[in-house]
CSV table of C-alpha atoms and ligand atoms in Angstrom, one decimal:
chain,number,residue,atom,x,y,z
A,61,UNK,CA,19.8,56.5,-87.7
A,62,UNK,CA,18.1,59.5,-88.2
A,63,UNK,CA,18.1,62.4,-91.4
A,64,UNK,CA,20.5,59.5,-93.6
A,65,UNK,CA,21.3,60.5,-96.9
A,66,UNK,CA,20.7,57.3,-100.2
A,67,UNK,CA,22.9,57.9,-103.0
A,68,UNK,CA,21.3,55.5,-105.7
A,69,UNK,CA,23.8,55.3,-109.3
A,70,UNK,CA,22.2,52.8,-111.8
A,71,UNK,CA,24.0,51.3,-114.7
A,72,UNK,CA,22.2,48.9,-117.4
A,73,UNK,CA,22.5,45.9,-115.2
A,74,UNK,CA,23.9,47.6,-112.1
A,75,UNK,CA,23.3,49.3,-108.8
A,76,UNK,CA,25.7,51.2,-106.7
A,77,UNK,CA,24.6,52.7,-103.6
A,78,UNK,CA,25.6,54.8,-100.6
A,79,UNK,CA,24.4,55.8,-97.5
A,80,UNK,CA,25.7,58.8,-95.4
A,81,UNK,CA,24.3,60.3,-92.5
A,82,UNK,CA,23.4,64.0,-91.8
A,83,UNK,CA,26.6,65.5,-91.6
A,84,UNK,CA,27.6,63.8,-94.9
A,85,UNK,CA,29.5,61.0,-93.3
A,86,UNK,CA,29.4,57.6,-95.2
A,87,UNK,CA,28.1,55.0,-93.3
A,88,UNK,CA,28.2,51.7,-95.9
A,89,UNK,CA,27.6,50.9,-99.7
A,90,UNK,CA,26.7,48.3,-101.9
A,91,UNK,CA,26.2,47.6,-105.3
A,92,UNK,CA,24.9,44.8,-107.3
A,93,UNK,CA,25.6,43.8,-110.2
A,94,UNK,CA,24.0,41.4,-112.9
A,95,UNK,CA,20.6,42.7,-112.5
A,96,UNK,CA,18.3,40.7,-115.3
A,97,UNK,CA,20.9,38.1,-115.7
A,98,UNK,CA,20.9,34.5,-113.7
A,99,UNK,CA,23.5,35.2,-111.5
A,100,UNK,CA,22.4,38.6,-110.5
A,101,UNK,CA,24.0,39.3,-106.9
A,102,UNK,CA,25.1,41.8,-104.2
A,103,UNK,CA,27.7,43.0,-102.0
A,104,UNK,CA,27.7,45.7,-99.3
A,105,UNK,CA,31.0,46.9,-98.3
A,106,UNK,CA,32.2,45.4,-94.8
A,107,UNK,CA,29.7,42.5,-95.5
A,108,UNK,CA,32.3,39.1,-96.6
A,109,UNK,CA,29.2,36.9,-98.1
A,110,UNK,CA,27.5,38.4,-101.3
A,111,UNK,CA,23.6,39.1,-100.8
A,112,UNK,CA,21.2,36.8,-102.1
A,113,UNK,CA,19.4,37.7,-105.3
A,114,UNK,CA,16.5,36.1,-107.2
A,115,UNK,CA,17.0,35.1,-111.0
A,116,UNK,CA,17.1,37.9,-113.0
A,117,UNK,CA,16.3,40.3,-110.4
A,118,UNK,CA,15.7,44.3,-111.2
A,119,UNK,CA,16.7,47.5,-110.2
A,120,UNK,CA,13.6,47.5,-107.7
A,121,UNK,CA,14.6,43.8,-106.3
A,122,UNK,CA,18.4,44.6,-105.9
A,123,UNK,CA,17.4,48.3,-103.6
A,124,UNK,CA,15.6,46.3,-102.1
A,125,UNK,CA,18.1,44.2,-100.8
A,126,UNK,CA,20.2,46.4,-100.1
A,127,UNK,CA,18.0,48.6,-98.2
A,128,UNK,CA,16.9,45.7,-96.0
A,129,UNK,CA,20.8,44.8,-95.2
A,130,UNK,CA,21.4,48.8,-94.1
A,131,UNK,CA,18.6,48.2,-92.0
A,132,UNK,CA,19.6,45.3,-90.5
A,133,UNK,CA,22.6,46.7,-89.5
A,134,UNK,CA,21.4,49.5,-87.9
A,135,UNK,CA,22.2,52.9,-90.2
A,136,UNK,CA,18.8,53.1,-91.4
A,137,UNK,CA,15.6,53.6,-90.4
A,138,UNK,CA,12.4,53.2,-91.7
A,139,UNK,CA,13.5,55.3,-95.0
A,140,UNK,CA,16.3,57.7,-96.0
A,141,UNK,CA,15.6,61.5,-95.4
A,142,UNK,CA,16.3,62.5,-99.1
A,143,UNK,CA,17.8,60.1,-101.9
A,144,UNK,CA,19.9,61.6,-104.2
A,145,UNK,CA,19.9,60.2,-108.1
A,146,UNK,CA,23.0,60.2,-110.3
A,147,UNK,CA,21.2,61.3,-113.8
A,148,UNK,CA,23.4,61.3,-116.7
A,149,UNK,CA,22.0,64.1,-119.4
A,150,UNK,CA,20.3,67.0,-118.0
A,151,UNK,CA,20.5,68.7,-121.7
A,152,UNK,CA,20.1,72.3,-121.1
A,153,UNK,CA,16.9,72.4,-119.1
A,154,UNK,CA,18.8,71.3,-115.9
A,155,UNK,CA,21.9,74.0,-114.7
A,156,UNK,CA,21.8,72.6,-111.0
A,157,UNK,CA,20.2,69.2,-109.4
A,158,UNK,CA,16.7,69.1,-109.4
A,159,UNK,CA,13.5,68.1,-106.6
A,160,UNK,CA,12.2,66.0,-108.3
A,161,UNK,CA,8.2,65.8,-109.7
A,162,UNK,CA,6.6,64.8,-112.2
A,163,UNK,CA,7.5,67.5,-114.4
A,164,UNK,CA,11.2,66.7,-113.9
A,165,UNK,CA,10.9,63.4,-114.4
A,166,UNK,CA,9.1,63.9,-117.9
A,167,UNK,CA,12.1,67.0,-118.7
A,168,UNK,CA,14.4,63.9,-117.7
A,169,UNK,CA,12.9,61.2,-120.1
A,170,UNK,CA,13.3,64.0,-122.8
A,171,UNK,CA,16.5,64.3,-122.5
A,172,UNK,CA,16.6,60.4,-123.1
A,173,UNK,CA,17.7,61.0,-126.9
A,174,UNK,CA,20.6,62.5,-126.1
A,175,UNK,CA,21.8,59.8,-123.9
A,176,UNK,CA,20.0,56.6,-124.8
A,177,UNK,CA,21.7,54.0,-122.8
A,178,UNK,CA,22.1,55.9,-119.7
A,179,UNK,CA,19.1,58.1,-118.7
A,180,UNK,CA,16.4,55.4,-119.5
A,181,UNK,CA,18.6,53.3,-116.6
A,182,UNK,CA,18.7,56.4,-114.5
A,183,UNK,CA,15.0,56.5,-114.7
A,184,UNK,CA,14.7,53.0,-113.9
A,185,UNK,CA,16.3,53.6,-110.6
A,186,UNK,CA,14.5,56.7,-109.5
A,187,UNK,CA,11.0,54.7,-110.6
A,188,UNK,CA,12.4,52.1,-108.0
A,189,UNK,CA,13.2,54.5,-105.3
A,190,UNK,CA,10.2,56.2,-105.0
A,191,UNK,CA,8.1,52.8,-105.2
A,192,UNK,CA,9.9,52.0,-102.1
A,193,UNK,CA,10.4,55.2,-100.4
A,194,UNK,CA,7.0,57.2,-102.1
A,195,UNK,CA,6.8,59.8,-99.4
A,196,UNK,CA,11.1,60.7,-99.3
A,197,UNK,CA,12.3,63.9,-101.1
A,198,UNK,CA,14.3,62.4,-104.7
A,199,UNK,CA,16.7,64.6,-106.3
A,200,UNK,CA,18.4,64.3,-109.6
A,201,UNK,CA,21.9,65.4,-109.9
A,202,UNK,CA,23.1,65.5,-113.2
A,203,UNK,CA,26.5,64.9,-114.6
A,204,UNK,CA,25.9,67.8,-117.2
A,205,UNK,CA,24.9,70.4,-114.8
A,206,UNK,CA,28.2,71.9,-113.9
A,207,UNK,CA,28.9,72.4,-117.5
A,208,UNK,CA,26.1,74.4,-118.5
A,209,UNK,CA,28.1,77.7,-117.8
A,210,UNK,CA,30.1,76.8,-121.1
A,211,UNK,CA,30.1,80.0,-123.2
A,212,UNK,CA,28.7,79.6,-126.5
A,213,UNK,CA,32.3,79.2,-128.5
A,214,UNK,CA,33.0,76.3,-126.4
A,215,UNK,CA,29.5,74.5,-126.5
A,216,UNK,CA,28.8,75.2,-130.1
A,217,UNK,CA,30.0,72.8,-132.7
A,218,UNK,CA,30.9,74.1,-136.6
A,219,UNK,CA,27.5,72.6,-138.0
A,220,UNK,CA,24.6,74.4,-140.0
A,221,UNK,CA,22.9,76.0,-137.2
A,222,UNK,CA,19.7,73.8,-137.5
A,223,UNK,CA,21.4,71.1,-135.9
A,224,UNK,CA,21.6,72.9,-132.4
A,225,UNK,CA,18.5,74.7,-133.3
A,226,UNK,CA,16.5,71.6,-133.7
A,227,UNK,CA,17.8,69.1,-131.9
A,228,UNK,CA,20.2,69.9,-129.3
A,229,UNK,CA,23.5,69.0,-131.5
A,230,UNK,CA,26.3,70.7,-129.2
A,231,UNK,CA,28.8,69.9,-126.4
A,232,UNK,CA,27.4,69.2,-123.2
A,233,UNK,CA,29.8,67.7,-121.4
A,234,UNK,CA,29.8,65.3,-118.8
A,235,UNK,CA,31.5,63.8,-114.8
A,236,UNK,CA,30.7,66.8,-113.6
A,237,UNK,CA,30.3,66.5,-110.5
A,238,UNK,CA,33.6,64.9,-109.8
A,239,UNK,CA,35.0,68.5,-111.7
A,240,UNK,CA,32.8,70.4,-109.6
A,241,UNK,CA,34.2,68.8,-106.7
A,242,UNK,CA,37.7,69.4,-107.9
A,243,UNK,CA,37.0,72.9,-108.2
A,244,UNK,CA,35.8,73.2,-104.3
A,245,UNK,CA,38.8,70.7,-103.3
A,246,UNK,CA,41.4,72.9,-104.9
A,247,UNK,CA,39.9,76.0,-103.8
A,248,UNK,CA,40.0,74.5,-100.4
A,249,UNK,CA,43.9,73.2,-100.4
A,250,UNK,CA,45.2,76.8,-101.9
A,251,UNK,CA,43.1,78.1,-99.1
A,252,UNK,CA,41.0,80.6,-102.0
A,253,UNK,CA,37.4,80.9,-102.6
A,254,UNK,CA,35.7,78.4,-105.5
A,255,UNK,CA,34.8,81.6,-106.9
A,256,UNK,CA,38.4,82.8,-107.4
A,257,UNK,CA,39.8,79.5,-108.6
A,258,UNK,CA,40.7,78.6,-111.9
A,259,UNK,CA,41.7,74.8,-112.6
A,260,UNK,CA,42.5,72.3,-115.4
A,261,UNK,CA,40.6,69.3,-114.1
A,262,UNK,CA,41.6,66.0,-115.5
A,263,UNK,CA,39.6,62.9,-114.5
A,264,UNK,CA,40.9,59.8,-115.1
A,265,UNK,CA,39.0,57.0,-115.4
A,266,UNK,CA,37.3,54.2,-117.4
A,267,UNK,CA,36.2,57.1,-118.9
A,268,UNK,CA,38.2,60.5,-119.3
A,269,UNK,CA,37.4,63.8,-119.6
A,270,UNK,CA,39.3,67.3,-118.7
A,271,UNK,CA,37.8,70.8,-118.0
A,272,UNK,CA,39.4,73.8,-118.1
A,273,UNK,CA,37.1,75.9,-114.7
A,274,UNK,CA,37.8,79.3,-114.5
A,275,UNK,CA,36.8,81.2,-111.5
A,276,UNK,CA,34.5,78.4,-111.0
A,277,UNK,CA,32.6,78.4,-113.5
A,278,UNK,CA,33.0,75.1,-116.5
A,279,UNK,CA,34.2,77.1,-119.1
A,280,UNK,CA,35.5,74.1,-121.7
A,281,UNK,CA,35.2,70.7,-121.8
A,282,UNK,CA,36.7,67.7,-123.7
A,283,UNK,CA,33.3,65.4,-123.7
A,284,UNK,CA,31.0,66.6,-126.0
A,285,UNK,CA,27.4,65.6,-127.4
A,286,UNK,CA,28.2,62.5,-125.7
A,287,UNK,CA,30.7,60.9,-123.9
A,288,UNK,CA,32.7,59.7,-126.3
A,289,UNK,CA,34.8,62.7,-127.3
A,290,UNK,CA,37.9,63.9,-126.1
A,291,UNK,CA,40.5,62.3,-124.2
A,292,UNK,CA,41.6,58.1,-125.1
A,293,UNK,CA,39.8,56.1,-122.5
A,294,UNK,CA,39.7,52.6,-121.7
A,295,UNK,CA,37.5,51.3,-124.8
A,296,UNK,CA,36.2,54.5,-126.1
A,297,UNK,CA,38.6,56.8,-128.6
A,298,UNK,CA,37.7,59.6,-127.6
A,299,UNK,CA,38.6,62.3,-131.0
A,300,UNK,CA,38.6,61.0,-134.6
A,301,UNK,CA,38.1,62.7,-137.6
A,302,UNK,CA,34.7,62.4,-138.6
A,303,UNK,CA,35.8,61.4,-142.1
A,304,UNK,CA,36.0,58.2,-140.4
A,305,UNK,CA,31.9,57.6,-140.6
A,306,UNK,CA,31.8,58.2,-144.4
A,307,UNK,CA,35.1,56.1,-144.7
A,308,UNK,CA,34.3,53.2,-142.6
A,309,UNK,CA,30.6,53.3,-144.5
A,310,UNK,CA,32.5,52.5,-147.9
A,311,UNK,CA,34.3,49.2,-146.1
A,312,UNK,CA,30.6,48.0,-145.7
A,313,UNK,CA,30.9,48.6,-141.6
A,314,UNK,CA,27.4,49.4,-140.4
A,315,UNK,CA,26.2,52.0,-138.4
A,316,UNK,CA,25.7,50.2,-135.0
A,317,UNK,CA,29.2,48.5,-135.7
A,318,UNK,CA,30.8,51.8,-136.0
A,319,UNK,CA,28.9,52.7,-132.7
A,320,UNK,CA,30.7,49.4,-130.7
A,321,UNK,CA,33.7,49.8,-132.4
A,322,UNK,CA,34.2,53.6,-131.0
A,323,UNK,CA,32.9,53.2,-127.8
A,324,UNK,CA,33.9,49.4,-127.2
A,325,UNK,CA,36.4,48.4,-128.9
A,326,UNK,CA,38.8,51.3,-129.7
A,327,UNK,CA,41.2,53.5,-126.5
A,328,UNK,CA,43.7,51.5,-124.3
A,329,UNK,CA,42.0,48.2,-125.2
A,330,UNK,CA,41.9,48.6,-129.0
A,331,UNK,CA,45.6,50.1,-128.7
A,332,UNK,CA,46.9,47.4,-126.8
A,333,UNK,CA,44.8,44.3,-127.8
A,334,UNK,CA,45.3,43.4,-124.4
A,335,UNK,CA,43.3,45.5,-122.2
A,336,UNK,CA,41.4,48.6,-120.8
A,337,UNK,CA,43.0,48.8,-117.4
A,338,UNK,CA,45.8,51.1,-117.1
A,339,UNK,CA,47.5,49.0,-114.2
A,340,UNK,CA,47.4,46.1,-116.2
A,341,UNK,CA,48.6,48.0,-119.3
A,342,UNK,CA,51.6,49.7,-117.2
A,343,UNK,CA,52.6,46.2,-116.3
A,344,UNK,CA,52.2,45.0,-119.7
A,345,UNK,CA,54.7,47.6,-120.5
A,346,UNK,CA,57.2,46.9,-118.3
A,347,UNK,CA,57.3,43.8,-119.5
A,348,UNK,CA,58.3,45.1,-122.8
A,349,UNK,CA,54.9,44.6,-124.8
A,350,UNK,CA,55.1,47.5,-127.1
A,351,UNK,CA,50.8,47.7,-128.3
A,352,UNK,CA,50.9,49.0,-124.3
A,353,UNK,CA,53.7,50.8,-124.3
A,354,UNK,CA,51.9,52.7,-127.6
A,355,UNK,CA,48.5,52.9,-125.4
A,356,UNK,CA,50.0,54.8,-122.9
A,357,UNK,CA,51.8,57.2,-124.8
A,358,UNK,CA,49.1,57.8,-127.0
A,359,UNK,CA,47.0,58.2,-124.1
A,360,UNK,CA,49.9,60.7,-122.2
A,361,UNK,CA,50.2,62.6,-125.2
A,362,UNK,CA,46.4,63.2,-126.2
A,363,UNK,CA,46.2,64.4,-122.5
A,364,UNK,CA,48.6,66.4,-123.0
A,365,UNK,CA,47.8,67.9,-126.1
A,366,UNK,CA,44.2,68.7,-124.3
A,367,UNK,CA,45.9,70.3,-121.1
A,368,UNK,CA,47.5,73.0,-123.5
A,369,UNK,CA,44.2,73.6,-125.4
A,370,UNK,CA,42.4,74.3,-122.1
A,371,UNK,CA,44.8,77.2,-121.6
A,372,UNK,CA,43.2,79.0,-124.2
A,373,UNK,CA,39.9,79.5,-121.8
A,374,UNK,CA,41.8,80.8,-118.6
A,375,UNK,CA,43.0,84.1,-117.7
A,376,UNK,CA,45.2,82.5,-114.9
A,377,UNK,CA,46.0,79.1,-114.0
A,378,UNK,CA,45.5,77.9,-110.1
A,379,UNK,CA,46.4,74.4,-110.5
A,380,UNK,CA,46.3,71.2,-112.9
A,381,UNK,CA,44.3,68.5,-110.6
A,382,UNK,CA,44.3,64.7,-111.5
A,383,UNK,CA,41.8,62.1,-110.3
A,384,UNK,CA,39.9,59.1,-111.1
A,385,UNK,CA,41.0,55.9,-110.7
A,386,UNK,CA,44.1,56.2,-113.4
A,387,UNK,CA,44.3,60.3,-112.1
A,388,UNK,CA,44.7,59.1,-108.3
A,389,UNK,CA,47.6,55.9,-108.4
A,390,UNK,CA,49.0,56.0,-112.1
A,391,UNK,CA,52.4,58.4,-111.6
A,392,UNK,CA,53.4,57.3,-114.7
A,393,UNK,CA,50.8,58.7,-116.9
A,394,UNK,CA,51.4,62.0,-114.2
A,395,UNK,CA,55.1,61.9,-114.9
A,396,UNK,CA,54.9,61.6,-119.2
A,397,UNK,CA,52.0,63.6,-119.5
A,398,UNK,CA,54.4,66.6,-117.8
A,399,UNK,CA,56.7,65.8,-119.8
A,400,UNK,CA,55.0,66.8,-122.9
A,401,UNK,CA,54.2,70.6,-121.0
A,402,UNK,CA,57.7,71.7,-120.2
A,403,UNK,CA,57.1,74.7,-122.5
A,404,UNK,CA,54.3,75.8,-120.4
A,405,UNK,CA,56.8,75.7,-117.2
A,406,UNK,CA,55.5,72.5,-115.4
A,407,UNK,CA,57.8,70.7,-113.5
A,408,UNK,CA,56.9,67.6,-111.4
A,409,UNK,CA,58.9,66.6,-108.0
A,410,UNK,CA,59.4,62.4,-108.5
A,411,UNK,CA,58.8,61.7,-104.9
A,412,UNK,CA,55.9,63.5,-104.3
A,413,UNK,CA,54.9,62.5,-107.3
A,414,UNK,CA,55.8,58.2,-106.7
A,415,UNK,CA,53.2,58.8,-103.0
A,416,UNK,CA,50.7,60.0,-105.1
A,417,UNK,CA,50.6,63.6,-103.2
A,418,UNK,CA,49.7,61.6,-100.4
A,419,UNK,CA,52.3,63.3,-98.4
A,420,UNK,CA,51.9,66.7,-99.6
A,421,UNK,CA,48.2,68.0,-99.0
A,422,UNK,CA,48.1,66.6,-102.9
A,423,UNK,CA,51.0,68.4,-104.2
A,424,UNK,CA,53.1,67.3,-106.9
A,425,UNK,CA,55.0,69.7,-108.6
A,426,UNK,CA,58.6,70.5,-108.5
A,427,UNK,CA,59.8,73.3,-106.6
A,428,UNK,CA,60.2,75.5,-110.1
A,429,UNK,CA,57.2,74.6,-111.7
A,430,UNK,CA,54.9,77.9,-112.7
A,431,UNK,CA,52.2,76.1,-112.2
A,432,UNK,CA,50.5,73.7,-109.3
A,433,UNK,CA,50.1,70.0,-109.6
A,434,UNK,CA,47.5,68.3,-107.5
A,435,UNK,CA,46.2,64.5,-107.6
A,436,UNK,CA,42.8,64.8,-105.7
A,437,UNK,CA,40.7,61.8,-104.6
A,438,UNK,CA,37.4,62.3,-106.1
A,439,UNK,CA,34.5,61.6,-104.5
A,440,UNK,CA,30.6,61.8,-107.1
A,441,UNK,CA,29.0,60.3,-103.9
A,442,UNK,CA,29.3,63.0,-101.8
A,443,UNK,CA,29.2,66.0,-104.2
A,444,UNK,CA,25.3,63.5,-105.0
A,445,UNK,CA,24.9,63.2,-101.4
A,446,UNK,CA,25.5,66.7,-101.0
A,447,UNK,CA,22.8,68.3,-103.6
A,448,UNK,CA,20.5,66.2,-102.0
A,449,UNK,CA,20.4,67.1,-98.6
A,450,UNK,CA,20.6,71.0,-99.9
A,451,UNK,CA,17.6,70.5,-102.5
A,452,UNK,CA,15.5,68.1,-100.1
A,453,UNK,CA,16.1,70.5,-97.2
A,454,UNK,CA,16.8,74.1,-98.1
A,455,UNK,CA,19.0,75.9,-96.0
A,456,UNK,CA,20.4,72.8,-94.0
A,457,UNK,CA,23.1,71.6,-96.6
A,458,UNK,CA,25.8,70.3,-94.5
B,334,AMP,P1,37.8,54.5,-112.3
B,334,AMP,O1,36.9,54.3,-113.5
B,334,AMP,O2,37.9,55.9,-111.8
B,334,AMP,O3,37.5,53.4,-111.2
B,334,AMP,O4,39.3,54.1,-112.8
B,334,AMP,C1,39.6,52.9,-113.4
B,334,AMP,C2,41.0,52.9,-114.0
B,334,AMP,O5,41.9,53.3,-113.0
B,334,AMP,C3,41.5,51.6,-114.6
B,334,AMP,O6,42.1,51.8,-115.8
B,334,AMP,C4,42.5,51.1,-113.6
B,334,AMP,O7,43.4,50.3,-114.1
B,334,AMP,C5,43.1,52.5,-113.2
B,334,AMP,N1,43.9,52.3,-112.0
B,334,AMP,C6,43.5,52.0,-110.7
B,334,AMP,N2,44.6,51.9,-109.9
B,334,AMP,C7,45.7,52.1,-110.7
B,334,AMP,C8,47.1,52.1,-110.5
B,334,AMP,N3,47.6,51.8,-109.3
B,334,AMP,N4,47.9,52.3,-111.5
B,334,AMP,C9,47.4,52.6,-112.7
B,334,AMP,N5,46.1,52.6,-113.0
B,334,AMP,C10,45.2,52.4,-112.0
C-alpha cells in the first residue's frame, strides 16, 4: 500500500507500533515486548499466534519483525512513506515535532538528562528505524511540545533562579499529545474552532496528568520537571512535600530508593497494597477492601482538587474532558470526582454518565450543570501519525 504512515513508541524493553495509511486510517499494530530478556516476543493485532523472536532480541530485531509481518499481509510496501517517533523530552528547544537530522537527533540526546529512562529508549528506536528504512523521512513528536506555550508563572518553579538558568529546572510537562488532541476533539464536538476553545483536559491513565488549554494554547499543567508530579497515578504519587527527601534521608533511605519508592511503589498501588489498576481497585472496593476504597478517593479527591486549581488559568471554561484508559470506562472516578466540584456548578447526568458518553457525542453532564462534561477516547497514534505526514510532506497533512 502506497504513502503508509509507521508510528514507532519504544519503551525500555518494548515496542509498540502502528501503521496507517495516507488518509490517516489504521491499518494494523503490534508491539513487542521483552526486548533483551529470553522470552522476548511479539503480537500484531488480528494475528492469534505471537511472532517469533530470538533470545534477547532488540529494538532493531523486534521492528524488524514486525515490519516483515505488515508486509506479508499486504499494507506495506517496500518502506513506510514517513515514520513518526514518540520522543518523550523535547526540553525547550522543540515547540512542535521535528524532521529529523542529525542536528535533531544530537538536540534530542541533550535533552536526555532531563528524561533519563525514556529519551535514551526513544533514541534507540529512531537509530533502529532509520537502519532499516535510511532513505524514509523520521519525525519526532514530542510529548512536551504542546506544553511549551506555558506562560512563565506556570512553568517557573519557586527555586533560586540558577536552577532554571543552568540547568533547565522547571515544569515541562508531559502526554501532550493526547491533550492536544483533546483540545481539537472538543473543539470539534462543540462545533468551535481549536483556537476559541478553552478545556480542562484530564488524562487518565497509568500515568495522569491534567491541563488547563485556553484558547488552545497549554497554559498549565500538573506534570512537571518530570512526570512524576501532579495527579495520584497507578505507582507514581504524584505531589509530596519535598520535605519528604530531607526526611526520608534521616531514616537512612537512599537516594535511588526514594526514586523507586515515588515512582514505583507509591499511587493506587502503594494506597491499596493491592494494585495499580483502577478496574481491579474498583472491584476490590466493592468488595469492601477499604486500602482501595482509600486509593480511589484519594485519587477522586487530588483530581479534584487539580480541576479547581486549573480554573485559575482560564478566562472561560468550554468543557472538562476525561480520557485514558481510567478517563474513558471508570464512571466511578467521573461520578466522585464531580462530586467534590458542586461549588463550581458541575452536575453529572448518571446514565450518560454509566455509557461512558457513548450515547451522547461524549456528553456527560446533567442538564443544569454550568459547565460541559466530555469523556473522549484518546488517540497519541494518530495525533503521531499526524505530525508526521504534515512534517515529512508539507502541505499534504491529511
Ligand atoms: P492506560 O494507561 O490509558 O491504558 O490506562 C490504564 C488504566 O485504565 C488502568 O488503571 C486500568 O485499570 C484502567 N481501566 C481500563 N478500563 C477500566 C474500567 N473499565 N474501569 C476502571 N478502570 C479501567
Amino acid at each position: 500500500m502506497e504513502g503508509t504512515i509507521l508510528v514507532v513508541n519504544c519503551g525500555s524493553s518494548s515496542l509498540k507500533v502502528a501503521l496507517f495509511d495516507a488518509q490517516l486510517k489504521k491499518l494494523s499494530s503490534g508491539l513487542a515486548e521483552r526486548l533483551g530478556k529470553e522470552d522476548a516476543f511479539a503480537t500484531v493485532k488480528g494475528h492469534p499466534a505471537q511472532i517469533e523472536l530470538d533470545a534477547l532480541a532488540d529494538h532493531q530485531q523486534a521492528l524488524s519483525a514486525l515490519v516483515t509481518v505488515f508486509r506479508d499481509d499486504g499494507l506495506l510496501d517496500d518502506a513506510p512513506a514517513a515514520v513518526g517517533h514518540r520522543v518523550v523530552h523535547g526540553g525547550e528547544t522543540f515547540r512542535e515535532a521535528a524532521l529529523i537530522n542529525d542536528d535533531v537527533l544530537a538536540a534530542i540526546k541533550d535533552c536526555a538528562s532531563l528524561a533519563p529512562l525514556h529519551n535514551p529508549v526513544n533514541l534507540a528506536g529512531i537509530e533502529a528505524t532509520r537502519a532499516l528504512f535510511p532513505d524514509i523521512p523520521q519525525v519526532a513528536v514530542f510529548d512536551t511540545a504542546f506544553h511549551q506555550t506555558l506562560p512563565e508563572k506556570a512553568y517557573l518553579y519557586a527555586l533560586p533562579s540558577h536552577l532554571y538558568n543552568d540547568w533547565g529546572v522547571r515544569r515541562y510537562g508531559f502526554h501532550g499529545t493526547s491533550h492536544q488532541f483533546m483540545a481539537n476533539e472538543a473543539a470539534r464536538i462543540l462545533g468551535k474552532t481549536p483556537a476559541t476553545t478553552s478545556i480542562i483536559s484530564a488524562h487518565l491513565g497509568n500515568g495522569c496528568s491534567i491541563t488547563a488549554i485556553r484558547d488552545g494554547n497549554s497554559a498549565d499543567t500538573s506534570m512537571g520537571l518530570t512526570p512524576l508530579e501532579g495527579l495520584v497515578m497507578g505507582t507514581r504519587s504524584g505531589d509530596v512535600d519535598p520535605g519528604l527527601f530531607d526526611f526520608l534521608a534521616n531514616q537512612g533511605v537512599a537516594p535511588h530508593e526514594v526514586h523507586r519508592l515515588l515512582n514505583n511503589e507509591s499511587g493506587l498501588l502503594g494506597l491499596s497494597g493491592q494494585t495499580n489498576d483502577m478496574r481491579t481497585l474498583c472491584e476490590l472496593a466493592d468488595h469492601g477492601h477499604e486500602p482501595s476504597q482509600t486509593a480511589i478517593e484519594v485519587f477522586c479527591f487530588r483530581l479534584a482538587r487539580y480541576v479547581g486549581a486549573m480554573m485559575a488559568s482560564l478566562n472561560h471554561l468550554d468543557a472538562l474532558v476525561f480520557t485514558g484508559g481510567i478517563g474513558e470506562n471508570s464512571s466511578l472516578v467521573r461520578k466522585k470526582t464531580l462530586a467534590h466540584l458542586s461549588l463550581f456548578g458541575f452536575t453529572i447526568d448518571d446514565e450518560l454518565n454509566h455509557h461512558h458518553g457513548s450515547i451522547s457525542d461524549g456528553r456527560i453532564e446533567g442538564a443544569e450543570s454550568r459547565f460541559r462534561v466530555l469523556v473522549i477516547p484518546t488517540n497519541e497514534e494518530l495525533v503521531i501519525a499526524r505530525e508526521a505526514l504534515a512534517s515529512a510532506r508539507p502541505g499534504m497533512a491529511g
